[in-house]
Tab-separated table of C-alpha atoms and ligand atoms in Angstrom:
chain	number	residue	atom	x	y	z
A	30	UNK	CA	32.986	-0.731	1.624
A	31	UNK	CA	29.281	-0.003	3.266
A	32	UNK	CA	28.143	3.540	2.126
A	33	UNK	CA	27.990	6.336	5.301
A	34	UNK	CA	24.154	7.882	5.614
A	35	UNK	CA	24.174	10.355	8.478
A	36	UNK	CA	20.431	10.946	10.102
A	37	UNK	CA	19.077	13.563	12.011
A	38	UNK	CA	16.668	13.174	14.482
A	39	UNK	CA	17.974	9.557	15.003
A	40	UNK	CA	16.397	8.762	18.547
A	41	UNK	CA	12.712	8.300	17.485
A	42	UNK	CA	10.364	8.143	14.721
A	43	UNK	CA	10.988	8.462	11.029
A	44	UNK	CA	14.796	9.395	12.015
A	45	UNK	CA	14.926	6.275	13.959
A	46	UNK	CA	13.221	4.142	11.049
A	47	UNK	CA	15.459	5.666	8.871
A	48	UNK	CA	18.402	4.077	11.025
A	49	UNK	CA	16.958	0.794	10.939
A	50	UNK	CA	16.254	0.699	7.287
A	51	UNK	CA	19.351	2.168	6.453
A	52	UNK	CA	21.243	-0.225	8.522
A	53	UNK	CA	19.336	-2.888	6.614
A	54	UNK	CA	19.693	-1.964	3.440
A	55	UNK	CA	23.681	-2.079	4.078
A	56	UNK	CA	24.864	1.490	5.223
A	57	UNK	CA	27.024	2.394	7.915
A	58	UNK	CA	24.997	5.045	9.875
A	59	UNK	CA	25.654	8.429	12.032
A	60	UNK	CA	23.197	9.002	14.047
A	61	UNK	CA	22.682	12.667	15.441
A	62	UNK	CA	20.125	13.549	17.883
A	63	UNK	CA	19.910	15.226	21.479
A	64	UNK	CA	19.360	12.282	23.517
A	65	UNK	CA	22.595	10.414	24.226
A	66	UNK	CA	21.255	7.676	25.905
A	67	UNK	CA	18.803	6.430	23.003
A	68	UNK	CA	21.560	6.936	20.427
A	69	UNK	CA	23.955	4.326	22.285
A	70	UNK	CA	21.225	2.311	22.937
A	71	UNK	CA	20.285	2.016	19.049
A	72	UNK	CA	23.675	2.274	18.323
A	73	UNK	CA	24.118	-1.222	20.431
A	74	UNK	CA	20.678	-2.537	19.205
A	75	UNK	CA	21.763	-2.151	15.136
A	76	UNK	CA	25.034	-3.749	15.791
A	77	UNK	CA	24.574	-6.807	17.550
A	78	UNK	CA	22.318	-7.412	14.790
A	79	UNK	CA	24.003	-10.633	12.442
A	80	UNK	CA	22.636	-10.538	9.324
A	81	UNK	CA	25.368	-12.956	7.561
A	82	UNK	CA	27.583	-10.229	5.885
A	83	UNK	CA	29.956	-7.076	7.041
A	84	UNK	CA	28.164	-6.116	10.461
A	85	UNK	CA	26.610	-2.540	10.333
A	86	UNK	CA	29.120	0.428	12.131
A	87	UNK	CA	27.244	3.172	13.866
A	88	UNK	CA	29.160	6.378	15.335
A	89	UNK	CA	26.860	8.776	17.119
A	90	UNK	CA	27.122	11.916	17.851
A	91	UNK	CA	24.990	14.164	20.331
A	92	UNK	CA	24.103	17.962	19.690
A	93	UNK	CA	21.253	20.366	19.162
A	94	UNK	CA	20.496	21.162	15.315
A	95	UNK	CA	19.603	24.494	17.262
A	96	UNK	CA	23.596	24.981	18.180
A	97	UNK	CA	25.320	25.672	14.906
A	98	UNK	CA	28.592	25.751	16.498
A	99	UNK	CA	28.079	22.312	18.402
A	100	UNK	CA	26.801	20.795	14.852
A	101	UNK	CA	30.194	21.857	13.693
A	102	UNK	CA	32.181	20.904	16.711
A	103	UNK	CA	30.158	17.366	16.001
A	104	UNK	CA	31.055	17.314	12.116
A	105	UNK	CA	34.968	18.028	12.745
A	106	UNK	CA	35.008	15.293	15.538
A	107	UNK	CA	34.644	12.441	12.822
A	108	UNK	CA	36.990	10.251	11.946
A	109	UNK	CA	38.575	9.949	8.242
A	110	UNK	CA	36.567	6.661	8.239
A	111	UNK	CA	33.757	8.777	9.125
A	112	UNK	CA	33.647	11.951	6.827
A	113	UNK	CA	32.438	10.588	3.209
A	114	UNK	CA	29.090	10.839	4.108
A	115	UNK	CA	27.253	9.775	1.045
A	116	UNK	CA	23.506	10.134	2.340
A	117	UNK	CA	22.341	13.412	4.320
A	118	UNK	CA	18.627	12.704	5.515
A	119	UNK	CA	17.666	15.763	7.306
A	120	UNK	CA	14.818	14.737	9.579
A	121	UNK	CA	14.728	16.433	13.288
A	122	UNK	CA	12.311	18.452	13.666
A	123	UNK	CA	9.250	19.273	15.217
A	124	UNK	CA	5.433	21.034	15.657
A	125	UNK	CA	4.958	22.633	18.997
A	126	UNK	CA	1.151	23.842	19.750
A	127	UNK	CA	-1.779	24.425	17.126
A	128	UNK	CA	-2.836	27.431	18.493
A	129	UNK	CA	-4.285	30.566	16.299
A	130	UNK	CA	-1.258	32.556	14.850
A	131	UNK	CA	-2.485	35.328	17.040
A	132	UNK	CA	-2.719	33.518	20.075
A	133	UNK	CA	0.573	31.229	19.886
A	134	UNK	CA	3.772	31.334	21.624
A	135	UNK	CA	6.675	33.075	20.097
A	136	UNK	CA	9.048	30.785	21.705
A	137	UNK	CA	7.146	27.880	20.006
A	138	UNK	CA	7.896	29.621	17.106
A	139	UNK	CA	11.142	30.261	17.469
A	140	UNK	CA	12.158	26.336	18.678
A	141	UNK	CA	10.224	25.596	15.019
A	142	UNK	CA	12.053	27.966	12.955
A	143	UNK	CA	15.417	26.983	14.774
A	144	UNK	CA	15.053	23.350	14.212
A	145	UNK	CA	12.924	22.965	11.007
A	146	UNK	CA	14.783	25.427	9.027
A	147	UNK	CA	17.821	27.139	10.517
A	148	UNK	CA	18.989	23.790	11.902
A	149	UNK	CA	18.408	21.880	8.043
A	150	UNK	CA	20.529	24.542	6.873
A	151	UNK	CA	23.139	24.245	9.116
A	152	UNK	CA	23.516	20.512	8.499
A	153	UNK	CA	23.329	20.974	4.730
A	154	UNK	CA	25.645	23.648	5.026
A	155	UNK	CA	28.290	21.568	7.030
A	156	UNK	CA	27.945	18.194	4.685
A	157	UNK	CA	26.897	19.229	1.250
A	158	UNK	CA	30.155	20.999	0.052
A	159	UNK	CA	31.949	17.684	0.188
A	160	UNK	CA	29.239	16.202	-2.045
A	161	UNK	CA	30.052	18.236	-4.344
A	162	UNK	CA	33.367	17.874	-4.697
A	163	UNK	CA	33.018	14.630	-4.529
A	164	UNK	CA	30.312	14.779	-7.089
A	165	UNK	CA	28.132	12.483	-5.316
A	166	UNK	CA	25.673	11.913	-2.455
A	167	UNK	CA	22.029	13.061	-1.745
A	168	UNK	CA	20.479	14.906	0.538
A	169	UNK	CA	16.747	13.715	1.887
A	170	UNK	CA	15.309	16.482	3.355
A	171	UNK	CA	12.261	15.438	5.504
A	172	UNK	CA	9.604	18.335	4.697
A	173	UNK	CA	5.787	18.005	5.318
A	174	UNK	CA	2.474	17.557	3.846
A	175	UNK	CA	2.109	20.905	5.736
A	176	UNK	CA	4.335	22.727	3.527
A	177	UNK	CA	1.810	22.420	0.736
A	178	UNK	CA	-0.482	24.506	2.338
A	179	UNK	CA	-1.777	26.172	5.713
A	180	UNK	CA	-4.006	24.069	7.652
A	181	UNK	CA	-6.156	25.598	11.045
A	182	UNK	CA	-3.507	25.913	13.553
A	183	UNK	CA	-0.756	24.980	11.828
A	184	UNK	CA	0.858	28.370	10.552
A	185	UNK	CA	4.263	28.908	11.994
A	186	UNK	CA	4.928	24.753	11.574
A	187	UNK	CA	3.422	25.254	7.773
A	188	UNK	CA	6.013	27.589	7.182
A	189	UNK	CA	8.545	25.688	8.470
A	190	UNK	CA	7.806	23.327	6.492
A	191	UNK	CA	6.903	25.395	3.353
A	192	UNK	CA	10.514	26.614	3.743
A	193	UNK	CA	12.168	23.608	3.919
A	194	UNK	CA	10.468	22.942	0.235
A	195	UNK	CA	11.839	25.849	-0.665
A	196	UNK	CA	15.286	25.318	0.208
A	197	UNK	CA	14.925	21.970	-1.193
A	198	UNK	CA	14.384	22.831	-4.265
A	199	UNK	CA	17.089	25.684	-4.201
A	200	UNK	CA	19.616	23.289	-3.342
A	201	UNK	CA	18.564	20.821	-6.615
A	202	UNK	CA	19.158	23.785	-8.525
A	203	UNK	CA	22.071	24.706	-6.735
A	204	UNK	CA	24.041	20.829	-7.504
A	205	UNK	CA	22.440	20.498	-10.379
A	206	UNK	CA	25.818	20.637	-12.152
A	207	UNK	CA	27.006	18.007	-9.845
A	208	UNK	CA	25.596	14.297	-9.249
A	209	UNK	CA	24.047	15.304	-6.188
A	210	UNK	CA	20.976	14.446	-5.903
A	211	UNK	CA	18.106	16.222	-3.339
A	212	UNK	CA	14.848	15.165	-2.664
A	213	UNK	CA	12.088	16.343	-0.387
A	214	UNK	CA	9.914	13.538	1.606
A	215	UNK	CA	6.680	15.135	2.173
A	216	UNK	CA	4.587	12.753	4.807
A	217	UNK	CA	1.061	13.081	6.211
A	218	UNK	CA	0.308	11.934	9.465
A	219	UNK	CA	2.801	9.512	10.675
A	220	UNK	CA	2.215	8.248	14.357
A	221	UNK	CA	4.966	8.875	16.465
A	222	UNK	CA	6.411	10.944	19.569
A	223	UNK	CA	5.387	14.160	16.940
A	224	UNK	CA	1.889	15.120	18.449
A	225	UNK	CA	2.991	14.072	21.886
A	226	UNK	CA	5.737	16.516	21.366
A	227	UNK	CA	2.935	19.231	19.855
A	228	UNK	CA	0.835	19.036	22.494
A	229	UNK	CA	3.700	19.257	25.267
A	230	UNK	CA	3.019	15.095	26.500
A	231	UNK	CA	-1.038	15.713	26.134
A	232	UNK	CA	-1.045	11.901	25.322
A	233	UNK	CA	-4.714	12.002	25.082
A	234	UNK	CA	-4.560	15.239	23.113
A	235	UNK	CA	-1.893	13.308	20.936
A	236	UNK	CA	-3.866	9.943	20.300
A	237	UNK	CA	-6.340	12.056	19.157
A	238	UNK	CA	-4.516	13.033	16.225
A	239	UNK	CA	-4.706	9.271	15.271
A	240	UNK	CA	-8.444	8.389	15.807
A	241	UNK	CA	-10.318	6.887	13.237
A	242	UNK	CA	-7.753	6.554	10.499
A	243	UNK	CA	-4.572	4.048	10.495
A	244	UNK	CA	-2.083	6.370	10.258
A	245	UNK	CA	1.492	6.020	8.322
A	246	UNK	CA	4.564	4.543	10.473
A	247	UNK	CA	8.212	5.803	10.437
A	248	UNK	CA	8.973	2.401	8.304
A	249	UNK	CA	6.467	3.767	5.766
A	250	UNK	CA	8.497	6.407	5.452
A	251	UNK	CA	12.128	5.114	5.889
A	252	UNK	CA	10.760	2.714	2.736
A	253	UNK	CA	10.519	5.464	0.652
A	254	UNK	CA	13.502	7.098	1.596
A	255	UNK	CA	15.550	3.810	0.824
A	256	UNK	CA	14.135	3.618	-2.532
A	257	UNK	CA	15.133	7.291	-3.653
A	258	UNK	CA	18.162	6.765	-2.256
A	259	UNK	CA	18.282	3.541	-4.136
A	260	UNK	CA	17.212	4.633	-7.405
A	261	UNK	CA	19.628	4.448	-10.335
A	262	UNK	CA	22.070	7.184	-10.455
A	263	UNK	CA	20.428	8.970	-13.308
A	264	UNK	CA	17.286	9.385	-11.157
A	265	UNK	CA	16.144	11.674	-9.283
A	266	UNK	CA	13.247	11.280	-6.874
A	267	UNK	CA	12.676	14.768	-6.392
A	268	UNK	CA	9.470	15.369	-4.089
A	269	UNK	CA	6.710	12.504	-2.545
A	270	UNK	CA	3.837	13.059	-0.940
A	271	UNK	CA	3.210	10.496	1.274
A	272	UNK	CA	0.073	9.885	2.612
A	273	UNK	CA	-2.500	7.585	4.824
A	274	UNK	CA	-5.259	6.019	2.618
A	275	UNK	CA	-7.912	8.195	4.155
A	276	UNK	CA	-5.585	11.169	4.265
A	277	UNK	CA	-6.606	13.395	1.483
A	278	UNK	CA	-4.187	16.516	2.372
A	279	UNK	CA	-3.231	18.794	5.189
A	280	UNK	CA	-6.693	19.708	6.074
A	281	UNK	CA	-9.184	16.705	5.137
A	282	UNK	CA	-8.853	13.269	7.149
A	283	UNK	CA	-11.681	10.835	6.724
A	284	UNK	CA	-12.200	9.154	9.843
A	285	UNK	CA	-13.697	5.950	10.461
A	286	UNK	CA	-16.815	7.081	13.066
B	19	NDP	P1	9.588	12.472	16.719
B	19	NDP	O1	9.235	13.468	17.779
B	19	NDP	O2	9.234	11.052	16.940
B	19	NDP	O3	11.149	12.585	16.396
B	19	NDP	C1	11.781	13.830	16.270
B	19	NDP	C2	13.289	13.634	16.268
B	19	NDP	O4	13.910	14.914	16.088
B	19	NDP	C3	13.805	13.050	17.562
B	19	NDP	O5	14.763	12.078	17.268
B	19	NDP	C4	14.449	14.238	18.270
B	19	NDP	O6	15.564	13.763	19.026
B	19	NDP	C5	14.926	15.082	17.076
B	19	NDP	N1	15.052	16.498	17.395
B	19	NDP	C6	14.067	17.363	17.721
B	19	NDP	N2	14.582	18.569	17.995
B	19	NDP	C7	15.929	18.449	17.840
B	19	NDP	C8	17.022	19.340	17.989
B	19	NDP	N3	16.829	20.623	18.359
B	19	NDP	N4	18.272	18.904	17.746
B	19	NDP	C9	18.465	17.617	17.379
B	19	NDP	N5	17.485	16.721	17.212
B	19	NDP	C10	16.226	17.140	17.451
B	19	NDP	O7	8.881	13.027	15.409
B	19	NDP	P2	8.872	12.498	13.893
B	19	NDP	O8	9.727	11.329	13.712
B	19	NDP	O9	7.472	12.408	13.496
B	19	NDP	O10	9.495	13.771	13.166
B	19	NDP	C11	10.620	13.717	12.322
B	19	NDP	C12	10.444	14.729	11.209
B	19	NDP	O11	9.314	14.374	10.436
B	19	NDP	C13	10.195	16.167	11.677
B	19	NDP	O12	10.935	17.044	10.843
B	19	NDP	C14	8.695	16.350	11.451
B	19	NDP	O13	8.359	17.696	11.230
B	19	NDP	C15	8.512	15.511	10.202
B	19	NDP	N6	7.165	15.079	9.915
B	19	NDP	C16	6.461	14.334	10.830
B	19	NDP	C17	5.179	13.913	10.524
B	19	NDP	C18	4.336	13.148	11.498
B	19	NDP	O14	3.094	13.104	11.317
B	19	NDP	N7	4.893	12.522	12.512
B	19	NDP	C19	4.596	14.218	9.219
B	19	NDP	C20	5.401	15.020	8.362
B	19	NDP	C21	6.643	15.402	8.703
B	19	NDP	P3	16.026	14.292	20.450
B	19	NDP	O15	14.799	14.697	21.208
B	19	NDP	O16	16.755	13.127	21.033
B	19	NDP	O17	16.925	15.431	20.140
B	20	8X3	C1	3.331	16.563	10.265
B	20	8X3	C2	1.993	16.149	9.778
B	20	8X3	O1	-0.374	16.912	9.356
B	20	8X3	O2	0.527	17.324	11.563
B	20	8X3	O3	3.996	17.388	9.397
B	20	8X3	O4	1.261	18.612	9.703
B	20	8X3	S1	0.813	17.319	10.113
């Protein structure tokens, strides 16, 4: 029987990746996001696809990280053939603005701290107890190279992201008696709908972000989930820093001229 990984944040980027690689790599996949439409329409996409063996199931299911109570609602809706979830990658998420702290918007803020942190919580809350009792399954939490440290702008989003290390590594400690295992992705810049989501669909403000350096793709990233989640069951891969070649951290991008 295929293994379940459930993915936030399904409908684009390194969620979306995630799906594909997933799918690949011979899970059955739940796919969570906001948008309904793109969910069924990668839900069709990834199982039409023959790759010779057991085709790949997706079951998707629509809700706001935001709305504990709909995450819930979501999570009780599965189906027994649904509820061993034995991969939790906890990926939506998102930066709005880079303004000064002392200029931004609170309700930027708040739609950060909601999703980034609150809303990672509330999944982990919702599918890690059966892990345990289970005594298996692993939870990839998708944190930030931003959660190392501050960069100009980035403040409220750092701390997002500094938090989501945090409860990270609280939750390893937490299932350390158990086979769980929990591990923190930590990319640099990765193109995808992310700075066209910052910068409220300033696409020119958002290819910016990419000039001069080849950034990292979602499939970068969905590789390196695979592989922890792949590793042998004695290992753990707790934290990686992924970054572009000329990406030296948060702060300092070389860019071609
Ligand atoms: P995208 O904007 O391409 O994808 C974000 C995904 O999150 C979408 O599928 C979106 O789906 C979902 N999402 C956003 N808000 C919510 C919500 N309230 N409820 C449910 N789903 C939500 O960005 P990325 O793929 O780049 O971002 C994925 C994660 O990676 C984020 O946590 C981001 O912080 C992190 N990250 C990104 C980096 C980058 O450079 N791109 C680098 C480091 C980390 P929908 O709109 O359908 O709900
Ligand atoms: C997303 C990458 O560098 O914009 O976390 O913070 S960055």
């Amino acid at each position: 029987m295929k293994k379940i990984a459930l993915i936030t944040g399904a409908t684009s980027g390194i969620g979306e990746a995630c799906a594909r690689r997933f799918a690949l790599g011979g899970y059955n996949l739940i796919l969570t996001a906001r948008r309904a439409d793109k969910l069924a329409g990668l839900k069709a996409e990834l199982e039409a696809v023959d790759a010779g063996g057991e085709p790949v199931r997706v079951r998707t299911l629509t809700f706001d990280v935001r709305d504990a109570q709909a995450a819930q609602a979501a999570i009780e809706s599965l189906e027994p053939e649904w509820q061993t979830i034995d991969v939790l990658i906890n990926n939506a998420g998102l930066a709005l603005g880079l303004d000064k702290e002392y200029e931004g918007n609170p309700d930027d803020w708040a739609t950060m701290i909601d999703t980034n942190i609150k809303g990672l919580l509330t999944m982990t809350r919702l599918i890690v107890p059966a892990m345990v009792k289970r005594n298996e399954g692993h939870v990839i939490n998708v944190g930030s190279v931003a959660g190392d440290a501050a960069y100009a702008g980035g403040n409220v989003y750092c701390a997002t992201k500094a938090a989501v290390k945090a409860i990270t590594d609280g939750l390893r400690i937490d299932v350390a008696e158990s086979a769980v295992r929990v591990t923190n992705l930590k990319p640099g810049l990765v193109e995808t709908n992310f700075s066209n989501v910052r910068f409220h669909g300033d696409t020119e403000r958002a290819d910016n972000v990419y000039r001069g350096i080849t950034p990292l793709t979602g499939a970068d990233i969905a590789d390196v989930a695979f592989y922890a989640a792949s590793a042998p069951k004695h290992v753990q891969i707790a934290e990686v820093l992924i970054l572009a070649t000329h990406q030296a951290n948060g702060s300092y991008i070389y860019r071609e001229p």
